[in-house]
């Protein structure tokens, strides 16, 4: 469910499923509930500000440099870029994009390995 009210179901791979199942075993919920509930009101979702705080905290704990302009979209950009060799319609469906322009403008990035393949004509 996105901010525009669009709802869709996308498949996940086995590694993602295993991670989610592990998380749910450690954080059981009776009935319906948020995957990441608010600390103050468990009946509500974790808000964007707190999610950003947790990402920054995770970077610090992992001793990784903070990526300017990164945030959670950096993961989406990396996911899309690693899949740019697949048909665009399939990447859009799997990633939840509805507009090719959004995927190509904001998420797909050039990478040196693919650029070199283009130069070599491979």
mmCIF file of N, CA and C in Angstrom:
data_model
loop_
_atom_site.group_PDB
_atom_site.id
_atom_site.type_symbol
_atom_site.label_atom_id
_atom_site.label_comp_id
_atom_site.label_asym_id
_atom_site.label_seq_id
_atom_site.Cartn_x
_atom_site.Cartn_y
_atom_site.Cartn_z
ATOM 1 N N UNK A 1 0.868 -1.166 0.000
ATOM 2 C CA UNK A 1 0.000 0.000 0.000
ATOM 3 C C UNK A 1 0.901 1.211 0.000
ATOM 4 N N UNK A 2 0.781 2.071 -0.988
ATOM 5 C CA UNK A 2 1.662 3.238 -1.025
ATOM 6 C C UNK A 2 0.911 4.518 -0.674
ATOM 7 N N UNK A 3 1.629 5.621 -0.671
ATOM 8 C CA UNK A 3 1.052 6.907 -0.252
ATOM 9 C C UNK A 3 -0.069 7.401 -1.163
ATOM 10 N N UNK A 4 -0.177 6.827 -2.358
ATOM 11 C CA UNK A 4 -1.242 7.218 -3.285
ATOM 12 C C UNK A 4 -2.437 6.269 -3.213
ATOM 13 N N UNK A 5 -2.390 5.315 -2.292
ATOM 14 C CA UNK A 5 -3.499 4.388 -2.143
ATOM 15 C C UNK A 5 -3.443 3.189 -3.064
ATOM 16 N N UNK A 6 -2.302 2.967 -3.717
ATOM 17 C CA UNK A 6 -2.138 1.832 -4.624
ATOM 18 C C UNK A 6 -1.727 0.606 -3.810
ATOM 19 N N UNK A 7 -2.414 -0.472 -4.001
ATOM 20 C CA UNK A 7 -2.119 -1.704 -3.284
ATOM 21 C C UNK A 7 -1.763 -2.791 -4.281
ATOM 22 N N UNK A 8 -0.722 -3.558 -3.978
ATOM 23 C CA UNK A 8 -0.297 -4.636 -4.860
ATOM 24 C C UNK A 8 0.406 -5.691 -4.018
ATOM 25 N N UNK A 9 0.494 -6.879 -4.534
ATOM 26 C CA UNK A 9 1.218 -7.959 -3.876
ATOM 27 C C UNK A 9 2.362 -8.346 -4.789
ATOM 28 N N UNK A 10 3.563 -8.360 -4.238
ATOM 29 C CA UNK A 10 4.745 -8.723 -5.016
ATOM 30 C C UNK A 10 5.396 -9.947 -4.381
ATOM 31 N N UNK A 11 5.950 -10.824 -5.186
ATOM 32 C CA UNK A 11 6.628 -11.990 -4.631
ATOM 33 C C UNK A 11 7.927 -11.588 -3.928
ATOM 34 N N UNK A 12 8.373 -12.430 -3.006
ATOM 35 C CA UNK A 12 9.674 -12.210 -2.359
ATOM 36 C C UNK A 12 10.487 -13.489 -2.510
ATOM 37 N N UNK A 13 11.800 -13.347 -2.457
ATOM 38 C CA UNK A 13 12.648 -14.531 -2.606
ATOM 39 C C UNK A 13 12.767 -15.278 -1.273
ATOM 40 N N UNK A 14 13.387 -16.432 -1.312
ATOM 41 C CA UNK A 14 13.484 -17.293 -0.128
ATOM 42 C C UNK A 14 14.260 -16.628 1.011
ATOM 43 N N UNK A 15 15.324 -15.897 0.689
ATOM 44 C CA UNK A 15 16.117 -15.243 1.736
ATOM 45 C C UNK A 15 15.284 -14.182 2.462
ATOM 46 N N UNK A 16 14.510 -13.410 1.702
ATOM 47 C CA UNK A 16 13.657 -12.388 2.323
ATOM 48 C C UNK A 16 12.576 -13.037 3.168
ATOM 49 N N UNK A 17 12.007 -14.111 2.661
ATOM 50 C CA UNK A 17 10.974 -14.823 3.427
ATOM 51 C C UNK A 17 11.545 -15.362 4.736
ATOM 52 N N UNK A 18 12.724 -15.960 4.683
ATOM 53 C CA UNK A 18 13.356 -16.505 5.887
ATOM 54 C C UNK A 18 13.640 -15.392 6.901
ATOM 55 N N UNK A 19 14.098 -14.234 6.415
ATOM 56 C CA UNK A 19 14.368 -13.111 7.318
ATOM 57 C C UNK A 19 13.090 -12.610 7.977
ATOM 58 N N UNK A 20 12.013 -12.508 7.196
ATOM 59 C CA UNK A 20 10.733 -12.068 7.756
ATOM 60 C C UNK A 20 10.181 -13.073 8.761
ATOM 61 N N UNK A 21 10.285 -14.354 8.444
ATOM 62 C CA UNK A 21 9.805 -15.376 9.376
ATOM 63 C C UNK A 21 10.604 -15.355 10.677
ATOM 64 N N UNK A 22 11.906 -15.149 10.573
ATOM 65 C CA UNK A 22 12.751 -15.057 11.762
ATOM 66 C C UNK A 22 12.354 -13.849 12.612
ATOM 67 N N UNK A 23 12.139 -12.724 11.964
ATOM 68 C CA UNK A 23 11.714 -11.508 12.667
ATOM 69 C C UNK A 23 10.376 -11.733 13.376
ATOM 70 N N UNK A 24 9.445 -12.355 12.678
ATOM 71 C CA UNK A 24 8.117 -12.580 13.257
ATOM 72 C C UNK A 24 8.157 -13.577 14.414
ATOM 73 N N UNK A 25 9.089 -14.521 14.370
ATOM 74 C CA UNK A 25 9.243 -15.432 15.508
ATOM 75 C C UNK A 25 9.743 -14.677 16.741
ATOM 76 N N UNK A 26 10.622 -13.709 16.518
ATOM 77 C CA UNK A 26 11.162 -12.909 17.636
ATOM 78 C C UNK A 26 10.197 -11.829 18.095
ATOM 79 N N UNK A 27 9.273 -11.414 17.214
ATOM 80 C CA UNK A 27 8.312 -10.352 17.516
ATOM 81 C C UNK A 27 6.898 -10.818 17.164
ATOM 82 N N UNK A 28 6.386 -11.792 17.898
ATOM 83 C CA UNK A 28 5.066 -12.341 17.551
ATOM 84 C C UNK A 28 3.945 -11.321 17.746
ATOM 85 N N UNK A 29 2.926 -11.446 16.904
ATOM 86 C CA UNK A 29 1.757 -10.568 16.963
ATOM 87 C C UNK A 29 0.518 -11.452 16.909
ATOM 88 N N UNK A 30 -0.437 -11.171 17.779
ATOM 89 C CA UNK A 30 -1.715 -11.877 17.727
ATOM 90 C C UNK A 30 -2.617 -11.142 16.752
ATOM 91 N N UNK A 31 -3.196 -11.868 15.806
ATOM 92 C CA UNK A 31 -4.079 -11.235 14.826
ATOM 93 C C UNK A 31 -3.290 -10.374 13.865
ATOM 94 N N UNK A 32 -3.958 -9.356 13.344
ATOM 95 C CA UNK A 32 -3.297 -8.450 12.404
ATOM 96 C C UNK A 32 -2.482 -7.416 13.169
ATOM 97 N N UNK A 33 -1.358 -7.045 12.600
ATOM 98 C CA UNK A 33 -0.512 -6.034 13.221
ATOM 99 C C UNK A 33 0.513 -5.538 12.237
ATOM 100 N N UNK A 34 1.169 -4.461 12.598
ATOM 101 C CA UNK A 34 2.204 -3.883 11.742
ATOM 102 C C UNK A 34 3.484 -4.705 11.841
ATOM 103 N N UNK A 35 4.179 -4.843 10.729
ATOM 104 C CA UNK A 35 5.461 -5.526 10.737
ATOM 105 C C UNK A 35 6.453 -4.733 11.593
ATOM 106 N N UNK A 36 6.405 -3.404 11.469
ATOM 107 C CA UNK A 36 7.238 -2.522 12.273
ATOM 108 C C UNK A 36 6.330 -1.523 12.975
ATOM 109 N N UNK A 37 5.846 -1.884 14.169
ATOM 110 C CA UNK A 37 4.918 -1.000 14.880
ATOM 111 C C UNK A 37 5.621 0.196 15.513
ATOM 112 N N UNK A 38 4.860 1.221 15.786
ATOM 113 C CA UNK A 38 5.352 2.395 16.491
ATOM 114 C C UNK A 38 5.741 2.000 17.909
ATOM 115 N N UNK A 39 6.811 2.604 18.418
ATOM 116 C CA UNK A 39 7.229 2.340 19.800
ATOM 117 C C UNK A 39 6.194 2.852 20.798
ATOM 118 N N UNK A 40 5.589 3.968 20.477
ATOM 119 C CA UNK A 40 4.644 4.608 21.403
ATOM 120 C C UNK A 40 3.224 4.085 21.279
ATOM 121 N N UNK A 41 2.855 3.666 20.082
ATOM 122 C CA UNK A 41 1.486 3.171 19.847
ATOM 123 C C UNK A 41 1.558 1.952 18.936
ATOM 124 N N UNK A 42 1.677 0.755 19.510
ATOM 125 C CA UNK A 42 1.835 -0.458 18.706
ATOM 126 C C UNK A 42 0.714 -0.716 17.691
ATOM 127 N N UNK A 43 -0.419 -0.060 17.853
ATOM 128 C CA UNK A 43 -1.502 -0.235 16.885
ATOM 129 C C UNK A 43 -1.275 0.618 15.629
ATOM 130 N N UNK A 44 -0.213 1.426 15.646
ATOM 131 C CA UNK A 44 0.139 2.268 14.495
ATOM 132 C C UNK A 44 1.480 1.827 13.927
ATOM 133 N N UNK A 45 1.710 2.151 12.665
ATOM 134 C CA UNK A 45 2.977 1.812 12.016
ATOM 135 C C UNK A 45 4.103 2.726 12.504
ATOM 136 N N UNK A 46 5.314 2.215 12.461
ATOM 137 C CA UNK A 46 6.498 3.018 12.741
ATOM 138 C C UNK A 46 6.523 4.166 11.741
ATOM 139 N N UNK A 47 6.755 5.386 12.210
ATOM 140 C CA UNK A 47 6.709 6.515 11.275
ATOM 141 C C UNK A 47 8.044 6.697 10.549
ATOM 142 N N UNK A 48 8.001 7.519 9.519
ATOM 143 C CA UNK A 48 9.155 7.742 8.636
ATOM 144 C C UNK A 48 10.367 8.286 9.391
ATOM 145 N N UNK A 49 10.137 9.180 10.337
ATOM 146 C CA UNK A 49 11.244 9.787 11.088
ATOM 147 C C UNK A 49 11.976 8.725 11.907
ATOM 148 N N UNK A 50 11.217 7.881 12.600
ATOM 149 C CA UNK A 50 11.841 6.839 13.417
ATOM 150 C C UNK A 50 12.526 5.783 12.543
ATOM 151 N N UNK A 51 11.933 5.456 11.408
ATOM 152 C CA UNK A 51 12.567 4.498 10.496
ATOM 153 C C UNK A 51 13.914 5.052 10.024
ATOM 154 N N UNK A 52 13.966 6.349 9.729
ATOM 155 C CA UNK A 52 15.226 6.990 9.334
ATOM 156 C C UNK A 52 16.244 6.973 10.463
ATOM 157 N N UNK A 53 15.765 7.187 11.684
ATOM 158 C CA UNK A 53 16.643 7.141 12.855
ATOM 159 C C UNK A 53 17.265 5.748 12.976
ATOM 160 N N UNK A 54 16.444 4.713 12.833
ATOM 161 C CA UNK A 54 16.952 3.342 12.949
ATOM 162 C C UNK A 54 17.953 3.019 11.848
ATOM 163 N N UNK A 55 17.738 3.537 10.652
ATOM 164 C CA UNK A 55 18.690 3.318 9.562
ATOM 165 C C UNK A 55 20.026 3.973 9.903
ATOM 166 N N UNK A 56 19.989 5.213 10.382
ATOM 167 C CA UNK A 56 21.218 5.912 10.772
ATOM 168 C C UNK A 56 21.930 5.163 11.899
ATOM 169 N N UNK A 57 21.174 4.696 12.871
ATOM 170 C CA UNK A 57 21.741 3.945 13.996
ATOM 171 C C UNK A 57 22.385 2.648 13.494
ATOM 172 N N UNK A 58 21.745 1.967 12.560
ATOM 173 C CA UNK A 58 22.300 0.730 11.996
ATOM 174 C C UNK A 58 23.610 1.010 11.265
ATOM 175 N N UNK A 59 23.666 2.119 10.516
ATOM 176 C CA UNK A 59 24.917 2.500 9.836
ATOM 177 C C UNK A 59 26.033 2.715 10.854
ATOM 178 N N UNK A 60 25.702 3.391 11.955
ATOM 179 C CA UNK A 60 26.702 3.655 12.997
ATOM 180 C C UNK A 60 27.180 2.363 13.647
ATOM 181 N N UNK A 61 26.242 1.484 14.018
ATOM 182 C CA UNK A 61 26.608 0.225 14.657
ATOM 183 C C UNK A 61 27.451 -0.659 13.738
ATOM 184 N N UNK A 62 27.166 -0.599 12.428
ATOM 185 C CA UNK A 62 27.919 -1.381 11.448
ATOM 186 C C UNK A 62 29.211 -0.676 11.036
ATOM 187 N N UNK A 63 29.412 0.526 11.574
ATOM 188 C CA UNK A 63 30.578 1.351 11.247
ATOM 189 C C UNK A 63 30.687 1.613 9.750
ATOM 190 N N UNK A 64 29.524 1.901 9.159
ATOM 191 C CA UNK A 64 29.460 2.258 7.746
ATOM 192 C C UNK A 64 29.285 3.762 7.615
ATOM 193 N N UNK A 65 29.875 4.368 6.581
ATOM 194 C CA UNK A 65 29.676 5.805 6.395
ATOM 195 C C UNK A 65 28.237 6.101 5.968
ATOM 196 N N UNK A 66 27.721 7.221 6.419
ATOM 197 C CA UNK A 66 26.371 7.628 6.019
ATOM 198 C C UNK A 66 26.416 8.088 4.563
ATOM 199 N N UNK A 67 25.482 7.598 3.763
ATOM 200 C CA UNK A 67 25.413 7.990 2.361
ATOM 201 C C UNK A 67 24.501 9.203 2.227
ATOM 202 N N UNK A 68 25.060 10.321 1.799
ATOM 203 C CA UNK A 68 24.243 11.514 1.600
ATOM 204 C C UNK A 68 23.197 11.246 0.530
ATOM 205 N N UNK A 69 21.982 11.636 0.815
ATOM 206 C CA UNK A 69 20.900 11.421 -0.142
ATOM 207 C C UNK A 69 20.491 9.965 -0.260
ATOM 208 N N UNK A 70 20.995 9.140 0.622
ATOM 209 C CA UNK A 70 20.711 7.712 0.550
ATOM 210 C C UNK A 70 19.353 7.364 1.116
ATOM 211 N N UNK A 71 19.301 7.256 2.426
ATOM 212 C CA UNK A 71 18.062 6.847 3.073
ATOM 213 C C UNK A 71 17.613 5.488 2.575
ATOM 214 N N UNK A 72 16.363 5.208 2.762
ATOM 215 C CA UNK A 72 15.814 3.917 2.354
ATOM 216 C C UNK A 72 15.756 3.768 0.842
ATOM 217 N N UNK A 73 15.684 4.866 0.108
ATOM 218 C CA UNK A 73 15.619 4.770 -1.355
ATOM 219 C C UNK A 73 16.911 4.226 -1.949
ATOM 220 N N UNK A 74 18.020 4.348 -1.229
ATOM 221 C CA UNK A 74 19.286 3.803 -1.735
ATOM 222 C C UNK A 74 19.168 2.291 -1.951
ATOM 223 N N UNK A 75 18.444 1.632 -1.073
ATOM 224 C CA UNK A 75 18.256 0.180 -1.214
ATOM 225 C C UNK A 75 17.392 -0.131 -2.429
ATOM 226 N N UNK A 76 16.381 0.702 -2.653
ATOM 227 C CA UNK A 76 15.512 0.510 -3.819
ATOM 228 C C UNK A 76 16.276 0.776 -5.116
ATOM 229 N N UNK A 77 17.123 1.821 -5.096
ATOM 230 C CA UNK A 77 17.945 2.109 -6.277
ATOM 231 C C UNK A 77 18.890 0.950 -6.573
ATOM 232 N N UNK A 78 19.550 0.424 -5.539
ATOM 233 C CA UNK A 78 20.479 -0.693 -5.736
ATOM 234 C C UNK A 78 19.739 -1.924 -6.259
ATOM 235 N N UNK A 79 18.565 -2.189 -5.700
ATOM 236 C CA UNK A 79 17.762 -3.339 -6.126
ATOM 237 C C UNK A 79 17.411 -3.210 -7.609
ATOM 238 N N UNK A 80 16.931 -2.047 -8.013
ATOM 239 C CA UNK A 80 16.531 -1.831 -9.405
ATOM 240 C C UNK A 80 17.732 -1.895 -10.343
ATOM 241 N N UNK A 81 18.836 -1.270 -9.950
ATOM 242 C CA UNK A 81 20.020 -1.228 -10.802
ATOM 243 C C UNK A 81 20.586 -2.625 -11.028
ATOM 244 N N UNK A 82 20.568 -3.470 -9.998
ATOM 245 C CA UNK A 82 21.067 -4.844 -10.158
ATOM 246 C C UNK A 82 20.183 -5.663 -11.099
ATOM 247 N N UNK A 83 18.974 -5.191 -11.358
ATOM 248 C CA UNK A 83 18.034 -5.940 -12.198
ATOM 249 C C UNK A 83 17.754 -5.259 -13.535
ATOM 250 N N UNK A 84 18.558 -4.270 -13.907
ATOM 251 C CA UNK A 84 18.261 -3.517 -15.128
ATOM 252 C C UNK A 84 18.447 -4.332 -16.405
ATOM 253 N N UNK A 85 19.079 -5.480 -16.303
ATOM 254 C CA UNK A 85 19.229 -6.339 -17.487
ATOM 255 C C UNK A 85 17.972 -7.166 -17.765
ATOM 256 N N UNK A 86 16.997 -7.137 -16.842
ATOM 257 C CA UNK A 86 15.731 -7.838 -17.054
ATOM 258 C C UNK A 86 14.764 -6.925 -17.802
ATOM 259 N N UNK A 87 13.723 -7.471 -18.401
ATOM 260 C CA UNK A 87 12.727 -6.623 -19.063
ATOM 261 C C UNK A 87 12.122 -5.620 -18.073
ATOM 262 N N UNK A 88 12.002 -4.375 -18.509
ATOM 263 C CA UNK A 88 11.567 -3.290 -17.637
ATOM 264 C C UNK A 88 10.193 -3.555 -17.011
ATOM 265 N N UNK A 89 9.296 -4.158 -17.755
ATOM 266 C CA UNK A 89 7.956 -4.448 -17.214
ATOM 267 C C UNK A 89 8.029 -5.415 -16.034
ATOM 268 N N UNK A 90 8.943 -6.367 -16.108
ATOM 269 C CA UNK A 90 9.091 -7.328 -15.019
ATOM 270 C C UNK A 90 9.710 -6.670 -13.785
ATOM 271 N N UNK A 91 10.700 -5.814 -13.999
ATOM 272 C CA UNK A 91 11.311 -5.086 -12.880
ATOM 273 C C UNK A 91 10.267 -4.175 -12.228
ATOM 274 N N UNK A 92 9.463 -3.510 -13.053
ATOM 275 C CA UNK A 92 8.416 -2.639 -12.516
ATOM 276 C C UNK A 92 7.438 -3.425 -11.652
ATOM 277 N N UNK A 93 6.984 -4.552 -12.127
ATOM 278 C CA UNK A 93 6.011 -5.355 -11.386
ATOM 279 C C UNK A 93 6.611 -5.863 -10.075
ATOM 280 N N UNK A 94 7.813 -6.417 -10.152
ATOM 281 C CA UNK A 94 8.444 -6.976 -8.949
ATOM 282 C C UNK A 94 8.778 -5.900 -7.923
ATOM 283 N N UNK A 95 9.113 -4.707 -8.400
ATOM 284 C CA UNK A 95 9.505 -3.631 -7.487
ATOM 285 C C UNK A 95 8.394 -2.680 -7.093
ATOM 286 N N UNK A 96 7.224 -2.837 -7.695
ATOM 287 C CA UNK A 96 6.098 -1.999 -7.305
ATOM 288 C C UNK A 96 6.011 -0.654 -7.996
ATOM 289 N N UNK A 97 6.736 -0.484 -9.106
ATOM 290 C CA UNK A 97 6.635 0.771 -9.854
ATOM 291 C C UNK A 97 5.480 0.681 -10.831
ATOM 292 N N UNK A 98 4.800 1.802 -11.034
ATOM 293 C CA UNK A 98 3.707 1.835 -12.009
ATOM 294 C C UNK A 98 4.066 2.660 -13.230
ATOM 295 N N UNK A 99 5.106 3.483 -13.129
ATOM 296 C CA UNK A 99 5.496 4.345 -14.248
ATOM 297 C C UNK A 99 6.953 4.076 -14.627
ATOM 298 N N UNK A 100 7.180 3.798 -15.902
ATOM 299 C CA UNK A 100 8.541 3.579 -16.393
ATOM 300 C C UNK A 100 9.403 4.794 -16.103
ATOM 301 N N UNK A 101 8.830 5.985 -16.242
ATOM 302 C CA UNK A 101 9.606 7.212 -16.019
ATOM 303 C C UNK A 101 10.152 7.288 -14.598
ATOM 304 N N UNK A 102 9.368 6.875 -13.608
ATOM 305 C CA UNK A 102 9.839 6.899 -12.215
ATOM 306 C C UNK A 102 10.992 5.920 -12.030
ATOM 307 N N UNK A 103 10.840 4.728 -12.562
ATOM 308 C CA UNK A 103 11.888 3.721 -12.441
ATOM 309 C C UNK A 103 13.171 4.192 -13.113
ATOM 310 N N UNK A 104 13.055 4.672 -14.347
ATOM 311 C CA UNK A 104 14.247 5.038 -15.106
ATOM 312 C C UNK A 104 14.886 6.343 -14.640
ATOM 313 N N UNK A 105 14.092 7.287 -14.178
ATOM 314 C CA UNK A 105 14.630 8.585 -13.778
ATOM 315 C C UNK A 105 15.195 8.572 -12.367
ATOM 316 N N UNK A 106 14.477 7.988 -11.437
ATOM 317 C CA UNK A 106 14.867 8.094 -10.034
ATOM 318 C C UNK A 106 15.598 6.872 -9.495
ATOM 319 N N UNK A 107 15.457 5.734 -10.126
ATOM 320 C CA UNK A 107 15.981 4.515 -9.516
ATOM 321 C C UNK A 107 17.086 3.814 -10.290
ATOM 322 N N UNK A 108 16.964 3.685 -11.599
ATOM 323 C CA UNK A 108 18.013 3.016 -12.361
ATOM 324 C C UNK A 108 19.215 3.928 -12.525
ATOM 325 N N UNK A 109 20.368 3.423 -12.153
ATOM 326 C CA UNK A 109 21.604 4.202 -12.235
ATOM 327 C C UNK A 109 22.612 3.477 -13.107
ATOM 328 N N UNK A 110 23.459 4.246 -13.761
ATOM 329 C CA UNK A 110 24.543 3.653 -14.533
ATOM 330 C C UNK A 110 25.556 3.061 -13.562
ATOM 331 N N UNK A 111 26.173 1.973 -13.966
ATOM 332 C CA UNK A 111 27.250 1.397 -13.155
ATOM 333 C C UNK A 111 28.413 1.083 -14.083
ATOM 334 N N UNK A 112 29.614 1.135 -13.542
ATOM 335 C CA UNK A 112 30.813 1.022 -14.377
ATOM 336 C C UNK A 112 30.894 -0.308 -15.122
ATOM 337 N N UNK A 113 30.445 -1.387 -14.508
ATOM 338 C CA UNK A 113 30.500 -2.698 -15.163
ATOM 339 C C UNK A 113 29.619 -2.721 -16.413
ATOM 340 N N UNK A 114 28.406 -2.199 -16.293
ATOM 341 C CA UNK A 114 27.491 -2.201 -17.447
ATOM 342 C C UNK A 114 27.951 -1.192 -18.495
ATOM 343 N N UNK A 115 28.441 -0.041 -18.057
ATOM 344 C CA UNK A 115 28.944 0.966 -19.001
ATOM 345 C C UNK A 115 30.084 0.353 -19.823
ATOM 346 N N UNK A 116 30.984 -0.381 -19.177
ATOM 347 C CA UNK A 116 32.080 -1.006 -19.891
ATOM 348 C C UNK A 116 31.578 -2.029 -20.902
ATOM 349 N N UNK A 117 30.516 -2.791 -20.549
ATOM 350 C CA UNK A 117 29.932 -3.742 -21.493
ATOM 351 C C UNK A 117 29.390 -3.025 -22.715
ATOM 352 N N UNK A 118 28.792 -1.863 -22.502
ATOM 353 C CA UNK A 118 28.265 -1.063 -23.616
ATOM 354 C C UNK A 118 29.421 -0.619 -24.511
ATOM 355 N N UNK A 119 30.498 -0.132 -23.898
ATOM 356 C CA UNK A 119 31.674 0.323 -24.666
ATOM 357 C C UNK A 119 32.266 -0.831 -25.465
ATOM 358 N N UNK A 120 32.351 -1.997 -24.865
ATOM 359 C CA UNK A 120 32.921 -3.180 -25.523
ATOM 360 C C UNK A 120 31.961 -3.801 -26.529
ATOM 361 N N UNK A 121 30.671 -3.404 -26.449
ATOM 362 C CA UNK A 121 29.683 -3.973 -27.351
ATOM 363 C C UNK A 121 29.278 -5.392 -26.969
ATOM 364 N N UNK A 122 29.473 -5.734 -25.714
ATOM 365 C CA UNK A 122 29.169 -7.097 -25.240
ATOM 366 C C UNK A 122 27.733 -7.251 -24.847
#
